[in-house]
mmCIF file of C-alpha atoms in Angstrom:
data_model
loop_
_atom_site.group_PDB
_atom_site.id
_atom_site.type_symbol
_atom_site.label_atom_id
_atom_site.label_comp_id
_atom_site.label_asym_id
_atom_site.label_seq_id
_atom_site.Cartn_x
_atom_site.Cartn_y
_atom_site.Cartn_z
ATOM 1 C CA UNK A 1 4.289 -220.254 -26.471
ATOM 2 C CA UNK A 2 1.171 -221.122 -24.669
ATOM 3 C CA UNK A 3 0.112 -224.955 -24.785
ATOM 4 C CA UNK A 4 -2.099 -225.872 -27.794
ATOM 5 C CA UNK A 5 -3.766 -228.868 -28.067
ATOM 6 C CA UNK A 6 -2.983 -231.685 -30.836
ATOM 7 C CA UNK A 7 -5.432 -234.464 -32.032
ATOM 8 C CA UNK A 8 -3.218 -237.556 -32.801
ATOM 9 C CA UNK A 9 -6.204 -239.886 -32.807
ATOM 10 C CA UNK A 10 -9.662 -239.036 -32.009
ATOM 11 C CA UNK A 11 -9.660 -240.502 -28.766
ATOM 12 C CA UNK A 12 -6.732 -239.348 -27.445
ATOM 13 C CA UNK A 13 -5.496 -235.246 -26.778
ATOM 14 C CA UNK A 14 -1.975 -234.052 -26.908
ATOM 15 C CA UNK A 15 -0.875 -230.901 -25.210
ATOM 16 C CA UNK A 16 1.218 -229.115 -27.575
ATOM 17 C CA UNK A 17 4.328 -226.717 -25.955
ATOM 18 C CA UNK A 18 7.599 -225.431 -25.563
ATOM 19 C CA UNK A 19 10.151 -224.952 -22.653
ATOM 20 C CA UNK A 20 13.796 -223.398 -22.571
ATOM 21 C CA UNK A 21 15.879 -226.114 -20.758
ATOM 22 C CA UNK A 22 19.719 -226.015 -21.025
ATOM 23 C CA UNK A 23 19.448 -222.677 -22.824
ATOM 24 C CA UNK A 24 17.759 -224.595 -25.493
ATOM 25 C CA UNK A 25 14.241 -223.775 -26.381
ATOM 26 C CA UNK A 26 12.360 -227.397 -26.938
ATOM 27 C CA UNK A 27 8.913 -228.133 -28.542
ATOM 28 C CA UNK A 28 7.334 -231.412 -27.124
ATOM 29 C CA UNK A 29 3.383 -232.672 -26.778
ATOM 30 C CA UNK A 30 2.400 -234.660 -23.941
ATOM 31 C CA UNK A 31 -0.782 -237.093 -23.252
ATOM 32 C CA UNK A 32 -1.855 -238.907 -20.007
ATOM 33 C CA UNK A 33 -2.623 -237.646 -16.444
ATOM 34 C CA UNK A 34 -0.209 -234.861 -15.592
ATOM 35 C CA UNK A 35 -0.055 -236.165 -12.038
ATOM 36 C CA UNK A 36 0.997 -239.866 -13.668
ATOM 37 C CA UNK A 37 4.636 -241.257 -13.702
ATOM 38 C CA UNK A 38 6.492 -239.240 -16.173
ATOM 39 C CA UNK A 39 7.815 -241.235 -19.528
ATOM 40 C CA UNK A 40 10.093 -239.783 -21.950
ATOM 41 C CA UNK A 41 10.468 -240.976 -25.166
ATOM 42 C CA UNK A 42 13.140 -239.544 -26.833
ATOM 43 C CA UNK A 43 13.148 -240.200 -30.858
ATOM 44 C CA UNK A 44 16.343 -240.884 -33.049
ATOM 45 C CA UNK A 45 17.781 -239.709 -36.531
ATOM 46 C CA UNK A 46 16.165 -238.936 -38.990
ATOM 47 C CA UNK A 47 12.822 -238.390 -37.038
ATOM 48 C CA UNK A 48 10.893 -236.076 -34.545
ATOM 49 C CA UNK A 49 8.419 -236.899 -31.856
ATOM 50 C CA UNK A 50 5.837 -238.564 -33.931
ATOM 51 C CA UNK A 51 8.477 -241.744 -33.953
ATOM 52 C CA UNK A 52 6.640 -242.605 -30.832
ATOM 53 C CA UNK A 53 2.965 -241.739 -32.507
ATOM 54 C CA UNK A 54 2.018 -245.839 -32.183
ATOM 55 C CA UNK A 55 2.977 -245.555 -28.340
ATOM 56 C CA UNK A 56 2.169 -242.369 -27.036
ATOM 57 C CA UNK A 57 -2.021 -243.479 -26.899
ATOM 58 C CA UNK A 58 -1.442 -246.919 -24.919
ATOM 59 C CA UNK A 59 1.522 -245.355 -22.350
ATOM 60 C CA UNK A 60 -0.789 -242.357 -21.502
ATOM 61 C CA UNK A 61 -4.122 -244.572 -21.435
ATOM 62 C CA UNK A 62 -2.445 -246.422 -18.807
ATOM 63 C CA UNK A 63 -2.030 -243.447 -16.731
ATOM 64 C CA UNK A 64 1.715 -242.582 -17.576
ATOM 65 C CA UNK A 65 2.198 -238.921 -18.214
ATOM 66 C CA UNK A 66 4.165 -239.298 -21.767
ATOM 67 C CA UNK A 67 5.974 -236.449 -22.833
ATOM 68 C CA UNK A 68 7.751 -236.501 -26.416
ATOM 69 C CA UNK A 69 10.254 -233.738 -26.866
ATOM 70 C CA UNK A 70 11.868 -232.877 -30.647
ATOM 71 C CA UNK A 71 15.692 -233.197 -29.735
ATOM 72 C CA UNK A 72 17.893 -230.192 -30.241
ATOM 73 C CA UNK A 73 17.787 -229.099 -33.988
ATOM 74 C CA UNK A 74 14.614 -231.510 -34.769
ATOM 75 C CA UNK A 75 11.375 -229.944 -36.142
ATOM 76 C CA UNK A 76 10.124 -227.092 -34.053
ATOM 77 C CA UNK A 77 12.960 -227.425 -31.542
ATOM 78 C CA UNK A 78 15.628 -224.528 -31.142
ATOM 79 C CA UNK A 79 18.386 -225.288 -33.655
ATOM 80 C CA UNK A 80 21.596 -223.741 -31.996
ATOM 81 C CA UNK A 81 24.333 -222.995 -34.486
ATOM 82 C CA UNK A 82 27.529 -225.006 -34.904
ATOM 83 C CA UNK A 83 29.088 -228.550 -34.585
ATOM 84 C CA UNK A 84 29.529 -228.466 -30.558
ATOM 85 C CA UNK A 85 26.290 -227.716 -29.561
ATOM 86 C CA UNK A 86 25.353 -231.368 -30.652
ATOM 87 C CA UNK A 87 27.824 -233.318 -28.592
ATOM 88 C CA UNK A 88 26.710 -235.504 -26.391
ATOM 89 C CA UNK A 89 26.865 -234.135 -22.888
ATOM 90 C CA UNK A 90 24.792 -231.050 -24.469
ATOM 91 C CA UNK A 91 21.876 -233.333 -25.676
ATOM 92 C CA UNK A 92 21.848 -235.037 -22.453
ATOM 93 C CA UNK A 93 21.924 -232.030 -20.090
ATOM 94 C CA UNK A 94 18.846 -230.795 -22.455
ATOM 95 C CA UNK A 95 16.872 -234.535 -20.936
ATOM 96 C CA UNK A 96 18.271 -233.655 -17.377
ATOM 97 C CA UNK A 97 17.282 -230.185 -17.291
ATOM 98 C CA UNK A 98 13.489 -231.185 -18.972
ATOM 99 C CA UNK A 99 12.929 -233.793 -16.431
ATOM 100 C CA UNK A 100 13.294 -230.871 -13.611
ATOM 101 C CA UNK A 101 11.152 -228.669 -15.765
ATOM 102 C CA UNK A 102 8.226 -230.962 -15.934
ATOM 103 C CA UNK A 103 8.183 -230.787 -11.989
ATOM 104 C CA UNK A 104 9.868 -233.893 -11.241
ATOM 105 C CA UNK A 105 12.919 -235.630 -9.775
ATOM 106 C CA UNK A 106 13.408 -238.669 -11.813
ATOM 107 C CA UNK A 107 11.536 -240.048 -14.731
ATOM 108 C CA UNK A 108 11.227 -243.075 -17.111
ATOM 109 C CA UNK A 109 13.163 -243.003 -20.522
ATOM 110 C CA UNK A 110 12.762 -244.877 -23.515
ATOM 111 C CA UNK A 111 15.191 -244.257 -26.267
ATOM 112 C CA UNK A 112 15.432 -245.121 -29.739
ATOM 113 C CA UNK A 113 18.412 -244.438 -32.206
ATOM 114 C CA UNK A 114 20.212 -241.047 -30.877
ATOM 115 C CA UNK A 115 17.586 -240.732 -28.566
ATOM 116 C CA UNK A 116 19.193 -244.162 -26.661
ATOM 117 C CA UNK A 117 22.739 -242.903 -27.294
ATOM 118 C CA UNK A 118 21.680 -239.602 -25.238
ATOM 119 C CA UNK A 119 19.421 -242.153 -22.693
ATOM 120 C CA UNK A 120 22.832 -244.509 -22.143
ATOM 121 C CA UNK A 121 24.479 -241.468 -21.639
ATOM 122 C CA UNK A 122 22.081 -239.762 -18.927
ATOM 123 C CA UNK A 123 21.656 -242.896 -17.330
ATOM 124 C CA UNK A 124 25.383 -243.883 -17.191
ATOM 125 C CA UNK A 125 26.491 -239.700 -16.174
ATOM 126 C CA UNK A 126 23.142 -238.615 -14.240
ATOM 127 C CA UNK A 127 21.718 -242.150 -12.746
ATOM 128 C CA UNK A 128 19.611 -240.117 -9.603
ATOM 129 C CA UNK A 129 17.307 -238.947 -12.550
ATOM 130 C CA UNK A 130 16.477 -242.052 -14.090
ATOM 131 C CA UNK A 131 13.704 -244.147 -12.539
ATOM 132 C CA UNK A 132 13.999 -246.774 -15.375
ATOM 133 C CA UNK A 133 15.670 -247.293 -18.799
ATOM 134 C CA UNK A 134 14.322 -248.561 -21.922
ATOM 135 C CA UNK A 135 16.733 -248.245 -25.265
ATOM 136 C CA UNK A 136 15.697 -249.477 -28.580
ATOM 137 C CA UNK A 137 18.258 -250.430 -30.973
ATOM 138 C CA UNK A 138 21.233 -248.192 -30.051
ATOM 139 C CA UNK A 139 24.413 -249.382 -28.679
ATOM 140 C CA UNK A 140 25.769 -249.276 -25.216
ATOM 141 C CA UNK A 141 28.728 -247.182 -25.578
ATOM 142 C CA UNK A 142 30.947 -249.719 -24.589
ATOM 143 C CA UNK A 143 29.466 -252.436 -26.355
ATOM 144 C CA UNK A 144 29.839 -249.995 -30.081
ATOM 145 C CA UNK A 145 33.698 -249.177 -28.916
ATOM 146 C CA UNK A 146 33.688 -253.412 -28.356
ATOM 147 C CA UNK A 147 32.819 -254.245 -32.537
ATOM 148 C CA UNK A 148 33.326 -250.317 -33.897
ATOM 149 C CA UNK A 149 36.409 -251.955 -35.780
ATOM 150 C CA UNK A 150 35.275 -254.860 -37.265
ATOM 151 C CA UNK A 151 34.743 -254.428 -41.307
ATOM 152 C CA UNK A 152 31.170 -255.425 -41.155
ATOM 153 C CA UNK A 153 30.116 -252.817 -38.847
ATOM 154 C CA UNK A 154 32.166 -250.360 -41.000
ATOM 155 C CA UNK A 155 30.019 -250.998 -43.827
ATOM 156 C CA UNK A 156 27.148 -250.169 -41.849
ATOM 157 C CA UNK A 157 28.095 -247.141 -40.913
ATOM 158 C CA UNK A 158 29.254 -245.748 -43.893
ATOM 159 C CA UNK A 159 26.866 -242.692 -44.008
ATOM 160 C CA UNK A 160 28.441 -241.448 -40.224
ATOM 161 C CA UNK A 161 31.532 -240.522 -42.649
ATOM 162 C CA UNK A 162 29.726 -239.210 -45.477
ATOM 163 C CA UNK A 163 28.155 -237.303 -42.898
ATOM 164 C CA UNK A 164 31.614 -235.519 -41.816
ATOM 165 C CA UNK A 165 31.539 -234.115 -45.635
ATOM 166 C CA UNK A 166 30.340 -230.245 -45.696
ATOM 167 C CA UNK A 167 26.914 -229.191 -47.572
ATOM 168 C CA UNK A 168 26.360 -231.944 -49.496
ATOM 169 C CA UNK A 169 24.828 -234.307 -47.115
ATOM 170 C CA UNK A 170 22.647 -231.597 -46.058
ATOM 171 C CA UNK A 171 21.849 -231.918 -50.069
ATOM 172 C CA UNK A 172 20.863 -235.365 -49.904
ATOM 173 C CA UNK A 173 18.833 -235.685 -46.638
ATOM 174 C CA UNK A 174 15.722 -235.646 -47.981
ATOM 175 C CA UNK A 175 16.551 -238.528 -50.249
ATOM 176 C CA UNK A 176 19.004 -240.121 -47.221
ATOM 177 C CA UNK A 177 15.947 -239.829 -45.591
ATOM 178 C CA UNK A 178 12.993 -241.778 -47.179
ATOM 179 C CA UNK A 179 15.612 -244.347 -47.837
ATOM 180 C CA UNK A 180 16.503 -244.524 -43.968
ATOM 181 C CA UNK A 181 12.674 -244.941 -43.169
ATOM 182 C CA UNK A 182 12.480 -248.478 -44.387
ATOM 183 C CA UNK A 183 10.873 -250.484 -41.538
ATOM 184 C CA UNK A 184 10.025 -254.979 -42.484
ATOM 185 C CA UNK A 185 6.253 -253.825 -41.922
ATOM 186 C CA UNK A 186 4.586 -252.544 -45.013
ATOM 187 C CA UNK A 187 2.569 -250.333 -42.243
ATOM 188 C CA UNK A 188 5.418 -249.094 -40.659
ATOM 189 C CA UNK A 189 5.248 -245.677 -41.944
ATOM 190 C CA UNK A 190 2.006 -243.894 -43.971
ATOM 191 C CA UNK A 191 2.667 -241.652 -46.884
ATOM 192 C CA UNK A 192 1.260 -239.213 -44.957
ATOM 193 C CA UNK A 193 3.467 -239.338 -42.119
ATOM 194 C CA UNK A 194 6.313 -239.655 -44.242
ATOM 195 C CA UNK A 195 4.796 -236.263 -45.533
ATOM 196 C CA UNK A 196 5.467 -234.923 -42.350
ATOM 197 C CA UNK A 197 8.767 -236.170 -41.800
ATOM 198 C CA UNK A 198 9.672 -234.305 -45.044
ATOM 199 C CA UNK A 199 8.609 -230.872 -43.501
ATOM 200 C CA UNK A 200 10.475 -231.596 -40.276
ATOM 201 C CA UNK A 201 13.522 -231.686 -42.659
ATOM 202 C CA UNK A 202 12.989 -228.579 -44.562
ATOM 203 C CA UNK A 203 12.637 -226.609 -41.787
ATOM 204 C CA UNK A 204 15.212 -223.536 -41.844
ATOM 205 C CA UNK A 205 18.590 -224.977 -40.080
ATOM 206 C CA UNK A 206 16.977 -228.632 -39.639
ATOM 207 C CA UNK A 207 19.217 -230.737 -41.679
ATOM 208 C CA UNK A 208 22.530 -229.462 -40.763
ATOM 209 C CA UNK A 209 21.314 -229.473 -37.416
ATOM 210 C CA UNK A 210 20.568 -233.425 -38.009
ATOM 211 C CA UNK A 211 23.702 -234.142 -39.178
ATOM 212 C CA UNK A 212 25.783 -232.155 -36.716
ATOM 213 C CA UNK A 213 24.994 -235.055 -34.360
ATOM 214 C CA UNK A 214 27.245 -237.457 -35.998
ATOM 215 C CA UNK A 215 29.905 -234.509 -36.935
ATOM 216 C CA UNK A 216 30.091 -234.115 -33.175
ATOM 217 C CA UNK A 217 30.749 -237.562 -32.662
ATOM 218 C CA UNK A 218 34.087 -237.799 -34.710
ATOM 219 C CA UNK A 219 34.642 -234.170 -34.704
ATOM 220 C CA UNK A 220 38.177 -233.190 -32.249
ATOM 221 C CA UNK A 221 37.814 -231.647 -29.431
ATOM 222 C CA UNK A 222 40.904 -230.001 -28.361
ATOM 223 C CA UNK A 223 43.402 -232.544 -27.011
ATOM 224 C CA UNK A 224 40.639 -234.942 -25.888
ATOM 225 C CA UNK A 225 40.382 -236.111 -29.418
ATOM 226 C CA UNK A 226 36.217 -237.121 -30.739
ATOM 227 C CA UNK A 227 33.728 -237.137 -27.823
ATOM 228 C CA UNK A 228 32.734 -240.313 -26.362
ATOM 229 C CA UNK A 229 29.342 -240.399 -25.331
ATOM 230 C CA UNK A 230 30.164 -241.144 -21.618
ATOM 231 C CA UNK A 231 34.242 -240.190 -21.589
ATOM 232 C CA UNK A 232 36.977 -242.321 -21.904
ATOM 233 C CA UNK A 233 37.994 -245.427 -20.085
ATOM 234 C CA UNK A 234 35.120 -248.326 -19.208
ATOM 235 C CA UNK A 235 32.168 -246.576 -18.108
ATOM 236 C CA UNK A 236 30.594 -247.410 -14.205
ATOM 237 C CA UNK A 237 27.695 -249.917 -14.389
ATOM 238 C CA UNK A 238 24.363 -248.678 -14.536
ATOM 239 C CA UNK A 239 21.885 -249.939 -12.124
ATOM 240 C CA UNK A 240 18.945 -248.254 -12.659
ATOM 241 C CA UNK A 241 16.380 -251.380 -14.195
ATOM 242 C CA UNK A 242 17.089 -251.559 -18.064
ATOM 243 C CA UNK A 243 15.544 -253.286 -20.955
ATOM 244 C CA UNK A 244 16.565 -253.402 -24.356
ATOM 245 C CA UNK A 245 14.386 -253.621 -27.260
ATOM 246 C CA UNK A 246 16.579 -254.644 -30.685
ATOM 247 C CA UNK A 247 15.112 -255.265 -33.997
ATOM 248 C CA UNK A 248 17.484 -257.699 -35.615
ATOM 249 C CA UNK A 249 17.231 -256.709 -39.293
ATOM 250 C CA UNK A 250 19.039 -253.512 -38.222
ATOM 251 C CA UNK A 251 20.953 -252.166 -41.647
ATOM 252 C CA UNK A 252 23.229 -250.266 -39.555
ATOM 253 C CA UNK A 253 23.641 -252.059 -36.074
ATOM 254 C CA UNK A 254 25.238 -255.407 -35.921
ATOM 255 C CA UNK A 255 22.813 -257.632 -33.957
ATOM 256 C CA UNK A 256 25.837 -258.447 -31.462
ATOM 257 C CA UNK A 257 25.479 -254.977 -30.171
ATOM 258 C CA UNK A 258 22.671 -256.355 -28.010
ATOM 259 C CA UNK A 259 24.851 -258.772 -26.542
ATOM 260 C CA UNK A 260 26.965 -259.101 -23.680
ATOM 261 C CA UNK A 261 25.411 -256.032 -21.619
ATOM 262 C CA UNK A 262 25.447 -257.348 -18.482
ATOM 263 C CA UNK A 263 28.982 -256.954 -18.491
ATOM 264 C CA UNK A 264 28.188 -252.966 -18.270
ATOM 265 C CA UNK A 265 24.507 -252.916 -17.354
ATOM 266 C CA UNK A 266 23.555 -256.074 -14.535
ATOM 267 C CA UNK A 267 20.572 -257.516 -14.739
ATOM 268 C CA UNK A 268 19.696 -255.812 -18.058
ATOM 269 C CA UNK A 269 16.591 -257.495 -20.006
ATOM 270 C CA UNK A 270 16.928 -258.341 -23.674
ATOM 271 C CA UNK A 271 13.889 -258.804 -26.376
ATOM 272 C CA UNK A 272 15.109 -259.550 -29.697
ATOM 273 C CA UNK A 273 12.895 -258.907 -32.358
ATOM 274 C CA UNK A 274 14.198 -261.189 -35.354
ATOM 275 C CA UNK A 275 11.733 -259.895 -37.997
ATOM 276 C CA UNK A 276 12.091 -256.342 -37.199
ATOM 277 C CA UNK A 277 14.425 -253.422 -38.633
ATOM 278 C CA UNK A 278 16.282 -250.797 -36.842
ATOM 279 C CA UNK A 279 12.703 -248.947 -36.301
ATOM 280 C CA UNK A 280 11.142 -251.502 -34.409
ATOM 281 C CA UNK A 281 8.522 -249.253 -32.382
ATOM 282 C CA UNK A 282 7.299 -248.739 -35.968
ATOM 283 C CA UNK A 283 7.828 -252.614 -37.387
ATOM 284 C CA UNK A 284 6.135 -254.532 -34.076
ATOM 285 C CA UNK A 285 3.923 -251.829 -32.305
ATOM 286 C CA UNK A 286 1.893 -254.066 -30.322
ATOM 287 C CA UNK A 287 4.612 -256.291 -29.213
ATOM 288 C CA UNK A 288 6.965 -253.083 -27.846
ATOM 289 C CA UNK A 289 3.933 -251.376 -26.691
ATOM 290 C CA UNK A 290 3.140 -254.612 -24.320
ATOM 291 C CA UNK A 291 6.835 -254.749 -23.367
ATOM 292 C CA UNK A 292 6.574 -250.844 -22.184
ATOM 293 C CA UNK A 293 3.814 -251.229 -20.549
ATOM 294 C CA UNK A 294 5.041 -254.187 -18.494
ATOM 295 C CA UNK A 295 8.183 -252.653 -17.716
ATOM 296 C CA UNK A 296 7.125 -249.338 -17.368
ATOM 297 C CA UNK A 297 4.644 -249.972 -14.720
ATOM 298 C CA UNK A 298 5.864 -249.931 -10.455
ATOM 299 C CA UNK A 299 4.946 -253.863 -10.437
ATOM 300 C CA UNK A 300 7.098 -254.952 -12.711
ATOM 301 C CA UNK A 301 10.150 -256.844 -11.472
ATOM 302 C CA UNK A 302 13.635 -257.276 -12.945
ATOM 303 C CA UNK A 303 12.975 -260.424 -14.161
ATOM 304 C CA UNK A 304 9.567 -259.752 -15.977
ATOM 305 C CA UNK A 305 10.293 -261.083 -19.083
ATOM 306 C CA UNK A 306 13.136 -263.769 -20.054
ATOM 307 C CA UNK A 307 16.610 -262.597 -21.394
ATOM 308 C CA UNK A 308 16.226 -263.939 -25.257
ATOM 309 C CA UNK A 309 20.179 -264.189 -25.198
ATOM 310 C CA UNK A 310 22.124 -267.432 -24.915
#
């Protein structure tokens, strides 16, 4: 597919393509100067890349080269058949492998949802290609295993096992769906791009697809029993700068997941946002695009903004 071009705004020009990476054929638009410092921003469940629609303008205006990729199985990505093909280490060989396709060594990664579960993971099993690491309101992989058992967390993740449950929660995904999307800011998301979320899910394959992220993560595999997202055992440290981003009013994430890190990630920086949801890209836009910038750029330092935990 040749690249098209994609008005998101009037002012600002996305380049519109796909790319095989990993054996996996990905769709993905891209903004900014394609000789700037490259930004990924990899979206979560139940989305696609126009999660990142409020921050792709300001990151590419400020010279970064921001590429959004649909994850495996997402909208107009490649939707490769059965459960495997969605563990972890698959999803983030696919972020390796399109970091080296783009023409570069290392890049910057933001994460939200699954798309910080894969970023922990490629930062924690592939640290060489990650310049600096930005997650947004998924859990360290340590930290989850740390307050997985506690009943109140189990309540939150109730749909993770209704997910394991054949056909019918590809059924109810449209439904699952514009419940999910439920950010504290009335403008969080349009009708009309809840419209388009709506297509992304009835695309041929999409939903199963969707869910076969969280059958993956519970599903056996061989002896080795469910796939961790980094193996088992404590995972190494990562070093690589990090900032977390956590909207507090999270209906499925405990805020406690966003404490503690430094244990597994030193000198990690922590914004708490106490009036935001789980999508808090969507809920405080201005706030997370200021903190991305900041961070983003080569001048900022590891201390740029204050820890907000005690």
């Amino acid at each position: 597919m040749n690249d098209e071009a994609l008005a998101l705004t009037p002012d600002l020009l996305l380049r519109e393509r796909q790319l095989v990476v990993n054996g996996v054929r990905l769709h993905l638009v891209e903004a900014g100067p394609e000789d700037g410092p490259l930004v990924l921003l990899l979206h979560g469940f139940p989305e696609f890349w126009r999660a990142w629609e409020r921050q792709l303008g300001p990151l590419a205006r400020a010279g970064f080269r921001v590429v959004a990729p649909d994850l495996r199985g997402y909208n107009l990505s490649e939707k490769p058949p059965g459960v495997d093909a969605y563990r972890v280490g698959a999803l983030q060989e696919d972020v390796a492998a399109l970091i080296r396709a783009l023409g570069h060594a290392r890049a910057r990664v933001v994460g939200h949802d699954w798309g910080g579960i894969v970023a922990w993971a490629l930062a924690l099993r592939q640290p060489e290609v990650v310049e600096r690491l930005v997650i947004l309101n998924a859990p360290h992989p340590a930290a989850f295993r740390r307050v997985a058992r506690k009943p109140a967390q189990w309540r939150r993740s109730w749909y993770i096992f209704f997910f394991q449950l054949p056909w019918l929660p590809e059924r109810l995904l449209p439904s699952f769906g514009r419940w999910a999307l439920r950010g504290t800011n009335p403008r969080a998301y349009t009708e009309e791009e809840r419209r388009r979320y709506q297509e992304a899910w009835a695309r041929p394959g999409a939903a199963t697809a969707m869910i076969n992220y969280y059958r993956a993560m519970l599903r056996p595999r061989g002896r080795r029993g469910p796939e961790a997202p980094t193996g088992a055992g404590t995972p190494p440290p990562i070093r690589v700068p990090t900032l977390v981003l956590w909207g507090e009013r999270d209906v499925a994430l405990l805020p406690e997941l966003a404490g503690g890190l430094e244990r597994w990630v030193p000198g990690v920086q922590v914004v708490r946002f106490p009036g935001a949801s789980h999508w808090v890209m969507r809920d405080e836009p201005v706030r997370v695009n200021n903190l991305l910038l900041k961070f983003l750029s080569d001048q900022a330092g590891p201390d740029f903004v204050p820890s907000s935990d005690p």
